Tab-separated table of C-alpha atoms in Angstrom:
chain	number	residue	atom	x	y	z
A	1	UNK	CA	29.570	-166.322	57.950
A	2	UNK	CA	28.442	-170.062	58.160
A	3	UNK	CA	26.067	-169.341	55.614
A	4	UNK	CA	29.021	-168.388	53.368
A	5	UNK	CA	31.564	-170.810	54.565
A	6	UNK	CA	28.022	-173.507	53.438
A	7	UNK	CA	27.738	-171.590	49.717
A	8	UNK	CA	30.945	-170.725	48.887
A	9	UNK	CA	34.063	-172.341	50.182
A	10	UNK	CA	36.626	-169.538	51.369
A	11	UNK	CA	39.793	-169.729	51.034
A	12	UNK	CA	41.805	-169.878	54.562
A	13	UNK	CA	43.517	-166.326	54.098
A	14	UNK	CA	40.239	-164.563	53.228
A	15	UNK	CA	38.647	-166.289	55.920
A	16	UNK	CA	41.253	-165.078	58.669
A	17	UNK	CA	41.404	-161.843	57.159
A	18	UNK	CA	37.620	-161.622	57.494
A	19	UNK	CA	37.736	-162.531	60.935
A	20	UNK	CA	40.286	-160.355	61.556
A	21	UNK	CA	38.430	-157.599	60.813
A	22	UNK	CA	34.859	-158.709	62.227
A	23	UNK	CA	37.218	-158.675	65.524
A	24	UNK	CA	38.118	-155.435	64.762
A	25	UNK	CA	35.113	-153.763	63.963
A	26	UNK	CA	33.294	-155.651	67.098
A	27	UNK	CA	36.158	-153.733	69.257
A	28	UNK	CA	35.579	-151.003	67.374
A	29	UNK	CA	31.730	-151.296	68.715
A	30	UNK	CA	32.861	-152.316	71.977
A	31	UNK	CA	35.002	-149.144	72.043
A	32	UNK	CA	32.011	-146.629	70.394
A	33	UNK	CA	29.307	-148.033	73.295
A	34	UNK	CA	31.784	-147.494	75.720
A	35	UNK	CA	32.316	-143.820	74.330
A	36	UNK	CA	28.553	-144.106	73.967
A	37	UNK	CA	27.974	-144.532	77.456
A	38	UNK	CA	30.601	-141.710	78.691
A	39	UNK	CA	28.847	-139.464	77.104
A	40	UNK	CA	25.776	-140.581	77.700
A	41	UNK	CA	26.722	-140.070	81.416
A	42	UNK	CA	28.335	-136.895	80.872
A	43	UNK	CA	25.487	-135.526	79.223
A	44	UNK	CA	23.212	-136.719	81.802
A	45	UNK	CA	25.484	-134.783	83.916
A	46	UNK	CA	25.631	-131.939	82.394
A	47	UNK	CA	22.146	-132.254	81.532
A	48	UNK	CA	21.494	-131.883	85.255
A	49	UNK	CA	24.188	-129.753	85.720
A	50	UNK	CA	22.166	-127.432	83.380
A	51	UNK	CA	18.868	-128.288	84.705
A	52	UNK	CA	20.200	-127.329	87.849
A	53	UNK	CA	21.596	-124.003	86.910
A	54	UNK	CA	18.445	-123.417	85.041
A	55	UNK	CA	16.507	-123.462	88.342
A	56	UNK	CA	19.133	-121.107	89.874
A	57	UNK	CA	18.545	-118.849	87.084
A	58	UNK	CA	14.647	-119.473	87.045
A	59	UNK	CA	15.297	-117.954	90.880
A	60	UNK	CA	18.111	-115.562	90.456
A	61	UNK	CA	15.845	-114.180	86.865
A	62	UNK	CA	12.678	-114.156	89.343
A	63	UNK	CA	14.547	-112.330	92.149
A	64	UNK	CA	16.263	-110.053	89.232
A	65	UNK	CA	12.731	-109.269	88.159
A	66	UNK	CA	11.775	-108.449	91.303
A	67	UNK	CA	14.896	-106.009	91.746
A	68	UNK	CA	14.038	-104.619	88.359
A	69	UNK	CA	10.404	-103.804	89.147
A	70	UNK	CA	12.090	-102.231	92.345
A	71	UNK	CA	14.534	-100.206	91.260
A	72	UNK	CA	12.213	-99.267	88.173
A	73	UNK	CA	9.981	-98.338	91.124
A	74	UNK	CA	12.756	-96.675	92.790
A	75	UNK	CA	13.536	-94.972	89.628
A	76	UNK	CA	10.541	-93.708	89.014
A	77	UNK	CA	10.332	-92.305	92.164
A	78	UNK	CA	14.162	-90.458	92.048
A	79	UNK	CA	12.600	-89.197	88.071
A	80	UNK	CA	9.682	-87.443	89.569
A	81	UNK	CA	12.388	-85.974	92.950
A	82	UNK	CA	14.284	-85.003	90.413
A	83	UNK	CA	11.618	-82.952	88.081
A	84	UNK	CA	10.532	-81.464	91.458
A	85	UNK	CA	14.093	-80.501	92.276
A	86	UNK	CA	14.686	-79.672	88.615
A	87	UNK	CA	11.632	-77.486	88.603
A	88	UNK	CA	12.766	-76.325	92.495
A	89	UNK	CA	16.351	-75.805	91.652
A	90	UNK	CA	15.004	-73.359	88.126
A	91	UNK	CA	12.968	-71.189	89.951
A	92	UNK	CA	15.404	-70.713	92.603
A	93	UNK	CA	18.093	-70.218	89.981
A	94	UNK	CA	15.774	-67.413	88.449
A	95	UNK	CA	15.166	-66.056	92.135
A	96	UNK	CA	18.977	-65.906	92.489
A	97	UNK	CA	19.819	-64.814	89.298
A	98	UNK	CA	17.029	-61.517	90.064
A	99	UNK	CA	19.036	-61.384	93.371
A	100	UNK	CA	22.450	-61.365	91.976
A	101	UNK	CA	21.148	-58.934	89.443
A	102	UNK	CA	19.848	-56.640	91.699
A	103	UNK	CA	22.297	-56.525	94.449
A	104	UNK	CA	24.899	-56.325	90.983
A	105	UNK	CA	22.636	-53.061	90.290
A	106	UNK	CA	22.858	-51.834	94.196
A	107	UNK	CA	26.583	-52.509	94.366
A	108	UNK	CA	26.917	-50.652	91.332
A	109	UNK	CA	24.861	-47.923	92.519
A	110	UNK	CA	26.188	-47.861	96.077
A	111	UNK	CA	29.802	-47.584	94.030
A	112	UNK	CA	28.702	-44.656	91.971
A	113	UNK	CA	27.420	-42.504	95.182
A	114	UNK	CA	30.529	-44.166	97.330
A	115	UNK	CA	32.699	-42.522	94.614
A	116	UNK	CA	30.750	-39.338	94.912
A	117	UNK	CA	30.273	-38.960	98.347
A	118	UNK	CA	33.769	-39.458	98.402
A	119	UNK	CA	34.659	-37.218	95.721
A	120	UNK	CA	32.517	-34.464	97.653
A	121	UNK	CA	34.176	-35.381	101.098
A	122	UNK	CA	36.835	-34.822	99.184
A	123	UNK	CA	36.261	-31.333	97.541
A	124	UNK	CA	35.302	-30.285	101.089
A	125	UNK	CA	38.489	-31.229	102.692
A	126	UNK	CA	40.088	-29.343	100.452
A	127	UNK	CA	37.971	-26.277	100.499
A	128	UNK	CA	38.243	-26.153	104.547
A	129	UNK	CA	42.240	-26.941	104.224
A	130	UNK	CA	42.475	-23.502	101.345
A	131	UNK	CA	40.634	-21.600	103.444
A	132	UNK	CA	41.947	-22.692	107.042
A	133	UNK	CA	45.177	-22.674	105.084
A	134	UNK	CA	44.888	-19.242	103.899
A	135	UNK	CA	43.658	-17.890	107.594
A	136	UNK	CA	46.581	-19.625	109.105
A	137	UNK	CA	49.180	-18.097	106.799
A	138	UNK	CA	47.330	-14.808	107.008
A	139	UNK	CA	47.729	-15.136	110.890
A	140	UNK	CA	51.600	-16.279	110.309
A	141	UNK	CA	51.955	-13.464	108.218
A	142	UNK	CA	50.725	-10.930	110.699
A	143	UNK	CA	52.417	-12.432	113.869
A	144	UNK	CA	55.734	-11.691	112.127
A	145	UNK	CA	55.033	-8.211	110.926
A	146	UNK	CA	53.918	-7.505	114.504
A	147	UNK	CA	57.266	-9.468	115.562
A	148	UNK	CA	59.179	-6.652	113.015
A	149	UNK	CA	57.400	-3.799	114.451
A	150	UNK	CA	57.826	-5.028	118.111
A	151	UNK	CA	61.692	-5.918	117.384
A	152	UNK	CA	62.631	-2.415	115.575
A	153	UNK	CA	60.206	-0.113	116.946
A	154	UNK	CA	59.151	-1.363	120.283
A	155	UNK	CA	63.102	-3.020	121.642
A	156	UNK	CA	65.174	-1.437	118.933
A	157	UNK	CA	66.732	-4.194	117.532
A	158	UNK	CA	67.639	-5.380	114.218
A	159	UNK	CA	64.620	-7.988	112.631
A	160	UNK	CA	65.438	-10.666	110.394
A	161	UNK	CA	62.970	-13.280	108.875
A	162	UNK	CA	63.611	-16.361	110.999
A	163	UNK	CA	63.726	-19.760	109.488
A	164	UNK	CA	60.701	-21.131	111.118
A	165	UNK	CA	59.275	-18.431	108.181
A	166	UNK	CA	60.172	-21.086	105.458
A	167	UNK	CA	56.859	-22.950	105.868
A	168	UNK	CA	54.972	-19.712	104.217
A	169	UNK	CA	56.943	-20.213	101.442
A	170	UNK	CA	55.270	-23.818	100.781
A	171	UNK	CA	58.247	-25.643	102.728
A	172	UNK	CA	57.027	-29.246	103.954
A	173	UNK	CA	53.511	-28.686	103.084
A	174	UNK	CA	51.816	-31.906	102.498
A	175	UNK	CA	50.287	-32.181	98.725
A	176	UNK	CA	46.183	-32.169	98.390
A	177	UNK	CA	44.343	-34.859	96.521
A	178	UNK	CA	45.244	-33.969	92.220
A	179	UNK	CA	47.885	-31.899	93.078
A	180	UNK	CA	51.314	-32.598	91.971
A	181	UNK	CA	54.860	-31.436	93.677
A	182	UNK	CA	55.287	-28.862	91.108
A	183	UNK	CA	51.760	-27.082	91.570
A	184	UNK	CA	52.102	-23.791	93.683
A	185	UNK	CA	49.209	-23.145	96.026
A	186	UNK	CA	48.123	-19.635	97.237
A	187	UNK	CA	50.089	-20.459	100.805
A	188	UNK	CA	53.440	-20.437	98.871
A	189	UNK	CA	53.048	-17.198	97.324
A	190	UNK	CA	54.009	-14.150	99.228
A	191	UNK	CA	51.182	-12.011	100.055
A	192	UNK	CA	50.498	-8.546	98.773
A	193	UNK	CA	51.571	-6.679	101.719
A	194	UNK	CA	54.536	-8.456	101.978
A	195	UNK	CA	55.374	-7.826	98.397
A	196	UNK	CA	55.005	-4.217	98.886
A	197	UNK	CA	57.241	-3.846	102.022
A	198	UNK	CA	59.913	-5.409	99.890
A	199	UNK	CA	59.117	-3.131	96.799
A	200	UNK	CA	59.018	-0.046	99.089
A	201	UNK	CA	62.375	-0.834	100.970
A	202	UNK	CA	64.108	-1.661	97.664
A	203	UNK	CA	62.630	1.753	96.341
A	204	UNK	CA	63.822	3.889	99.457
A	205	UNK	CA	67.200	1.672	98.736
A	206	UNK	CA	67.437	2.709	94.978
A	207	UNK	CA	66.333	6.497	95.394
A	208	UNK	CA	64.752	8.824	94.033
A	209	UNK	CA	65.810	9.248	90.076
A	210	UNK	CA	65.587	6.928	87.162
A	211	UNK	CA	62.246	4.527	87.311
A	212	UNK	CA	64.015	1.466	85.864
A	213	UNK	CA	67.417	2.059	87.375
A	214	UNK	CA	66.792	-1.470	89.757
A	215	UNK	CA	65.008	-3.379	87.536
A	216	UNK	CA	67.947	-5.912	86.390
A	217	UNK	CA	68.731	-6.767	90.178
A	218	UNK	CA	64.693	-6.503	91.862
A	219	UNK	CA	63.484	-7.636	88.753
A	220	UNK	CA	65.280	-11.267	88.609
A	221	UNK	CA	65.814	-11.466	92.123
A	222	UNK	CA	62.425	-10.899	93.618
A	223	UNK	CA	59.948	-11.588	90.472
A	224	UNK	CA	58.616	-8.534	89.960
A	225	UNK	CA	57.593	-7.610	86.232
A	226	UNK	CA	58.877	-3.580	86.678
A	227	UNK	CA	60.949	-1.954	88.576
A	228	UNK	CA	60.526	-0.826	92.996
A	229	UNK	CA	60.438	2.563	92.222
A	230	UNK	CA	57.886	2.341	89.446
A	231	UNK	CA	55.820	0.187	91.222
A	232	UNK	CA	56.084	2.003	94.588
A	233	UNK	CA	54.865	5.115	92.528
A	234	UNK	CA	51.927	3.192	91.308
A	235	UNK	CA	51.134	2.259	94.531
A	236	UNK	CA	51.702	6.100	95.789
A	237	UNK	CA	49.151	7.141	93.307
A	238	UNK	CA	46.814	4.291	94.132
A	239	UNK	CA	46.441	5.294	97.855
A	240	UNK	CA	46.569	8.590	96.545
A	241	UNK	CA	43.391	8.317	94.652
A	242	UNK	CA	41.538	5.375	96.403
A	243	UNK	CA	41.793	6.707	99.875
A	244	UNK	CA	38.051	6.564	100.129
A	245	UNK	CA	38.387	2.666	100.593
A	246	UNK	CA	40.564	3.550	103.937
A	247	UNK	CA	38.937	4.037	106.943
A	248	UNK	CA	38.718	7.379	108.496
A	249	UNK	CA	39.606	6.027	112.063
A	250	UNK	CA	42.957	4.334	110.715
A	251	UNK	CA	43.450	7.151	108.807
A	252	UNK	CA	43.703	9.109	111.790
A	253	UNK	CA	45.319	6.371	113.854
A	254	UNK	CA	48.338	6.301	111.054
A	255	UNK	CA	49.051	10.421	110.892
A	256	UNK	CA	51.826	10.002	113.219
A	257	UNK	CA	53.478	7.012	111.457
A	258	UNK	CA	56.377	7.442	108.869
A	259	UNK	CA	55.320	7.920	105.468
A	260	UNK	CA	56.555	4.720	104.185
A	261	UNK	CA	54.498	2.811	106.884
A	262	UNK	CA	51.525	4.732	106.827
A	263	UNK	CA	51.492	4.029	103.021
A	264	UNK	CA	51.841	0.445	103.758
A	265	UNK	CA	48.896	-0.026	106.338
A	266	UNK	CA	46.854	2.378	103.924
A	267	UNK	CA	47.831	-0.507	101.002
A	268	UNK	CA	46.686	-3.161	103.830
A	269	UNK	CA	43.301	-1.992	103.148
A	270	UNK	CA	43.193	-1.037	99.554
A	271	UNK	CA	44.450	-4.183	98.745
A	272	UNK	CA	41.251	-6.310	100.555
A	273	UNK	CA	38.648	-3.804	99.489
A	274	UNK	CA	39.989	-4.549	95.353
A	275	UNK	CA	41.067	-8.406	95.830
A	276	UNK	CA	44.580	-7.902	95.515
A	277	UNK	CA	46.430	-10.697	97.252
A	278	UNK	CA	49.783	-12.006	95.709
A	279	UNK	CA	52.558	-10.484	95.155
A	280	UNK	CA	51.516	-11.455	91.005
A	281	UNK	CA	48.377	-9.344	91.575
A	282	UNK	CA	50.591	-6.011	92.543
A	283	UNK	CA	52.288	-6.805	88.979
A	284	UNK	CA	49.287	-7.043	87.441
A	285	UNK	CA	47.684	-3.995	88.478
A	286	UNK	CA	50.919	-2.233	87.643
A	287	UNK	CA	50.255	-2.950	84.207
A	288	UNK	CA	46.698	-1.295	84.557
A	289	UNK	CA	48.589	2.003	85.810
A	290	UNK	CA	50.585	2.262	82.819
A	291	UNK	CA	50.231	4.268	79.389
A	292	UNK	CA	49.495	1.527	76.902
A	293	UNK	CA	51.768	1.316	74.503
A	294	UNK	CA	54.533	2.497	76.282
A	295	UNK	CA	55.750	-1.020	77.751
A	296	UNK	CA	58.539	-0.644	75.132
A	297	UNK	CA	60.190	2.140	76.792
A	298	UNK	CA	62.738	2.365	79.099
A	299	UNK	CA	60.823	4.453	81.444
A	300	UNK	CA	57.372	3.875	82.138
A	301	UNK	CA	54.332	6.784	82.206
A	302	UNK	CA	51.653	6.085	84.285
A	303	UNK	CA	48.221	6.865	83.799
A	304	UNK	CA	46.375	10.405	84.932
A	305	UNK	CA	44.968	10.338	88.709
A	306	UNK	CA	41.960	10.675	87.025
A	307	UNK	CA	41.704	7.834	85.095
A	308	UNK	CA	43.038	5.275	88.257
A	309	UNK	CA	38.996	4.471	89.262
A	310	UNK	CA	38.861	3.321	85.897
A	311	UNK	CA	41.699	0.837	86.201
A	312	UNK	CA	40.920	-0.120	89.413
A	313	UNK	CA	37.263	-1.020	87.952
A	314	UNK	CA	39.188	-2.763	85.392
A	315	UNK	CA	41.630	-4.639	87.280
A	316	UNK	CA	38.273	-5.801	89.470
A	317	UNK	CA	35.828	-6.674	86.829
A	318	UNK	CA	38.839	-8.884	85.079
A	319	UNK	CA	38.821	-11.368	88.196
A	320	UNK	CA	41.219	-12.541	90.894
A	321	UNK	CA	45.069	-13.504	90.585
A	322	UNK	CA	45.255	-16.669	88.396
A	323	UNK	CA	47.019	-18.791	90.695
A	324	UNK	CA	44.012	-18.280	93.510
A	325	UNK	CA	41.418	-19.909	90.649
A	326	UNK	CA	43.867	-22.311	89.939
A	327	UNK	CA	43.618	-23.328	93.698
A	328	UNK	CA	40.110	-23.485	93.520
A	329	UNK	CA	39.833	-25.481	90.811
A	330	UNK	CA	41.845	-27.998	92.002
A	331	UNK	CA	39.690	-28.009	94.985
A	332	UNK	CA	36.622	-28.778	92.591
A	333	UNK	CA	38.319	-30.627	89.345
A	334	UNK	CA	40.336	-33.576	91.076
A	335	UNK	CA	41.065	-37.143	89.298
A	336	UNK	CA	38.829	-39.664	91.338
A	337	UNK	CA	40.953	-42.220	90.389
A	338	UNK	CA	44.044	-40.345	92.371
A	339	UNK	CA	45.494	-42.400	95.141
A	340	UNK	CA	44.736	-41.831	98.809
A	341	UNK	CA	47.078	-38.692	99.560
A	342	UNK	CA	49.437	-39.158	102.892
A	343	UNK	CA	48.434	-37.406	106.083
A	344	UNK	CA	50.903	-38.122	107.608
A	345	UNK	CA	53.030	-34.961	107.425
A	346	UNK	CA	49.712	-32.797	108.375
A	347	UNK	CA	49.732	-32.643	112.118
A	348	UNK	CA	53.341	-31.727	111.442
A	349	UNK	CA	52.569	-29.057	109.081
A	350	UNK	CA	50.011	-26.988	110.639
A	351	UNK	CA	52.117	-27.350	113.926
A	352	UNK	CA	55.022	-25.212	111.946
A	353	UNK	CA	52.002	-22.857	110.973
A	354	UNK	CA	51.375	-22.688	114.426
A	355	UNK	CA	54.359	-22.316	115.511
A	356	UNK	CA	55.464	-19.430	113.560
A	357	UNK	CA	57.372	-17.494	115.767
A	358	UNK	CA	60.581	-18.567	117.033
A	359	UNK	CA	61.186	-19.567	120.634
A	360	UNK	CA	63.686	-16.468	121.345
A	361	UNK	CA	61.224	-14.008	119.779
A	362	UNK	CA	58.937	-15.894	122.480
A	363	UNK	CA	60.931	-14.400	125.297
A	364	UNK	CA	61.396	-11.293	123.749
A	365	UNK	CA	57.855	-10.714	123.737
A	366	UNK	CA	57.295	-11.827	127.292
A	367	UNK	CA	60.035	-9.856	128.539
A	368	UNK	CA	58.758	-7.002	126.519
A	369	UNK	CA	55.176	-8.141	128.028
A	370	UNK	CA	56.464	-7.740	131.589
A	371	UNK	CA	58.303	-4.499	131.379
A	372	UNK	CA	54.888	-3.052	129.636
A	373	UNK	CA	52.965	-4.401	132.370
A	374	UNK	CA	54.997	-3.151	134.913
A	375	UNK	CA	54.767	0.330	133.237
A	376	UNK	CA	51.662	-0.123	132.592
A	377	UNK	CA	51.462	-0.591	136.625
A	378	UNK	CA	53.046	2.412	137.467
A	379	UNK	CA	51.195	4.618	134.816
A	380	UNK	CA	48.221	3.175	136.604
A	381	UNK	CA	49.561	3.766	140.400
A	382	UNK	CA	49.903	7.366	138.688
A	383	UNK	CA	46.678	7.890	137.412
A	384	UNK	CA	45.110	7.227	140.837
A	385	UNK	CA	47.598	9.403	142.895
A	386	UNK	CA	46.555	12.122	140.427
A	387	UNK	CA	43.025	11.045	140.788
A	388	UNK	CA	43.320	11.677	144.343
A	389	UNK	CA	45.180	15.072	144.215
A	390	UNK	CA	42.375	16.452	142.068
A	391	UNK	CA	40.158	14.727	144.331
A	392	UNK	CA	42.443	16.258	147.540
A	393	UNK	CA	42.170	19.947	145.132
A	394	UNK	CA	38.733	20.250	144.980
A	395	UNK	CA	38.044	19.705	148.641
A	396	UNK	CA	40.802	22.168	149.526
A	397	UNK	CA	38.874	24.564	146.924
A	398	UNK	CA	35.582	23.796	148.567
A	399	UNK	CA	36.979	24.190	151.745
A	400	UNK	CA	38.551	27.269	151.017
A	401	UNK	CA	35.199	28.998	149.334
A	402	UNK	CA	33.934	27.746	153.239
A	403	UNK	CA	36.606	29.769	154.926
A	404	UNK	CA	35.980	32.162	152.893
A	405	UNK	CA	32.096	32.569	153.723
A	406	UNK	CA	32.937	32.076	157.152
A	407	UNK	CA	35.258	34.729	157.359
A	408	UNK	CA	33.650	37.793	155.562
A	409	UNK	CA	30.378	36.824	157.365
A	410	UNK	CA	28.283	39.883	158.639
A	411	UNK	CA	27.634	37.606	161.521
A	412	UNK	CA	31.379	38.065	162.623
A	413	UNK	CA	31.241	41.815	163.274
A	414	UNK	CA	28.730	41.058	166.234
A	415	UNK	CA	30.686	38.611	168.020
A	416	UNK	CA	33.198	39.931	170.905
A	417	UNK	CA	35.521	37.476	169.177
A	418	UNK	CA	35.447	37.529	165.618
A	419	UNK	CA	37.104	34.760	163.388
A	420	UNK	CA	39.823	36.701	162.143
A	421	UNK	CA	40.992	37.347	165.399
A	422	UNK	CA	42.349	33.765	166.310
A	423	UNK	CA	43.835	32.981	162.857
A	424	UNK	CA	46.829	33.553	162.659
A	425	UNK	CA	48.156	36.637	160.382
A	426	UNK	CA	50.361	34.535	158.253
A	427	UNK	CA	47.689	32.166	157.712
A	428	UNK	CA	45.388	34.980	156.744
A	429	UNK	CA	47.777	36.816	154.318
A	430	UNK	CA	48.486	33.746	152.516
A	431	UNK	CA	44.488	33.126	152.015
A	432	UNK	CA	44.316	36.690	150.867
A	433	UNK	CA	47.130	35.997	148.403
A	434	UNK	CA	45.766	33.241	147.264
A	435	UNK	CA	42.437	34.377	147.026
């Protein structure tokens, strides 16, 4: 500026202004070193700031490294556990799996023969319970015709069918496994001989005359297909012509029974020698007795005596009574799937079976039993007192053939004294008379 102010003379307000601004620019410079050097220090600081964290992360990259390479290491180490356990955990899988499949194949097995060994258990209980059923009702049946025989022929009293009688007729019988409340087994059906007592007391009640003259009261009533009187005719001519398949020692045994009971025991036995059974198998075999083509009529003809083997071999060779093999093949032919039938009514059921015979009959009998065994006492007593007078008879004979030796002895007509001589005369005029 002195150069200029020498040169060129300034004017005064150029020169201040000049001056002015030198000022300002020098504070200007003042100002930019000091910012200079702020940030100069600042940067220093940060620089060392930086330098410093650089160092940390120099360390914390080194000991990051290190962790890497370790957990690489480590990771490594769980890959290679884990393909072992991978390969471990697959063939174990595939041993399970074989397992699961074959115990799957076992269970399934073990479920087929657990269904048929329990189908088969089943069959068999009900085979025993038919045929223990059917020997218990046969026993039933017999205890109370013995109870009827003993009531009007042994104590003369007037025989009714007693209630405890109901459970023949399939009262409170428990259902088998398949069956259904409306099937009727062979233990509700009356049996044959039973049938044909009823047929021949409603015969002897409707008389001798017109075949069909009770058919519209027997007939609904009872069941039967034909009339009593036909049937009991058909049964007449079956015992007639079948006797041979009686026994000859209960044909003797039943000569001096009635004719109406005789023909029933006789029936007894035909009936079990052809499979007759049911009361439906007596209708049946009625229609084997009959002219065919003479169902239409009122009155019935029945075959020629000499054509009744036939029939019988026909009635035979066409089977049993339907309802029997309907039994049996629900003893065979059951739904596995049916639910598990209640027992608990059995115990009760065969105990009514058992107990067949009511507890007043009871005492008859044992009443009756104890006046027949006190008869049967005295008969006895009897038998041995004449046991001992034939006994006492044949000594007094032998003892008499001894007198009589003794006395016409030719000894005796040597001795001073003979024998004769000190009986008594009485004694020897009854020997004479009785000689």
């Amino acid at each position: 500026s002195s150069g200029i102010n020498a040169e060129w003379p300034l004017r005064p307000g150029v020169k201040i202004k000049l001056e002015t601004d030198v000022q300002v620019l020098e504070q200007q410079l003042q100002a930019m070193r000091a910012t200079y050097q702020l940030n100069s220090e600042k940067l220093d600081y940060n620089f060392q700031v930086l330098k410093k964290r650089d160092d940390e992360n120099t360390i914390t990259k080194s000991q990051q490294k290190r962790k890497i390479t370790r957990l690489q290491d480590t990771l490594n180490n769980l890959k290679g556990k884990f393909a072992k356990q991978e390969s471990s955990f697959r063939e174990e899988n595939q041993q399970l799996a074989d397992v699961y499949k074959r115990i799957t194949d076992q269970f399934k097995e073990l479920q087929k023969k657990s269904k048929h060994f329990q189908a088969t258990d089943t069959k068999k209980f009900i085979d025993v319970w038919v045929m223990n059923e059917e020997e218990a009702v046969d026993l039933a049946r017999k205890v109370l015709d013995e109870d009827r025989i003993i009531f009007t022929q042994q104590i003369g009293l007037d025989w009714t069918v007693p209630e405890t009688a109901k459970v023949l007729e399939g009262e409170g019988r428990p259902l088998l496994a398949g069956e259904s409340a409306k099937v009727t087994s062979t233990s509700s059906l009356k049996s044959a001989k039973a049938a044909a007592d009823d047929i021949i007391r409603a015969a002897s009640e409707a008389g001798s005359g017109n075949l069909d003259q009770s058919r519209s009261t027997f007939g609904t009533d009872k069941g039967h297909s034909y009339s009593p009187v036909l049937i009991k005719s058909v049964l007449e001519l079956l015992c007639a012509e079948a006797d041979f398949l009686v026994e000859k020692k209960l044909v003797h045994l039943l000569t001096p029974l009635e004719h109406d009971e005789r023909l029933l025991m006789k029936l007894d036995s035909i009936f079990k020698a052809i499979g007759v059974e049911t009361e439906e198998d007596i209708n049946r075999l009625t229609e084997y007795f009959i002219v065919k083509g003479d169902e239409s009529n009122e009155s019935h003809t029945l075959i020629h005596p000499n054509q009744v083997l036939k029939a019988i071999r026909l009635f035979v060779s066409e089977g049993a009574s339907p309802n029997r093999v309907l039994t049996q093949k629900q003893a065979v032919e059951f739904d596995e799937t049916t639910a598990e039938r209640d027992s608990g009514n059995d115990a009760n059921y065969w105990q009514r079976l058992a107990q067949i015979l009511p507890k007043t009959h009871e005492r008859k009998w044992d009443a009756l039993l104890a006046g027949i065994q006190k008869y049967h006492t005295v008969l006895t007593q009897r038998a041995k007192l004449i046991e001992e007078t034939d006994k006492l008879q044949n000594q007094n004979s032998e003892l008499r053939m001894l007198l009589q030796q003794y006395i016409g002895s030719r000894v005796n007509q040597d001795l001073q004294i003979p024998p004769t001589h000190t009986i008594p005369t009485e004694m020897l005029r009854d020997y004479a008379i009785e000689s």
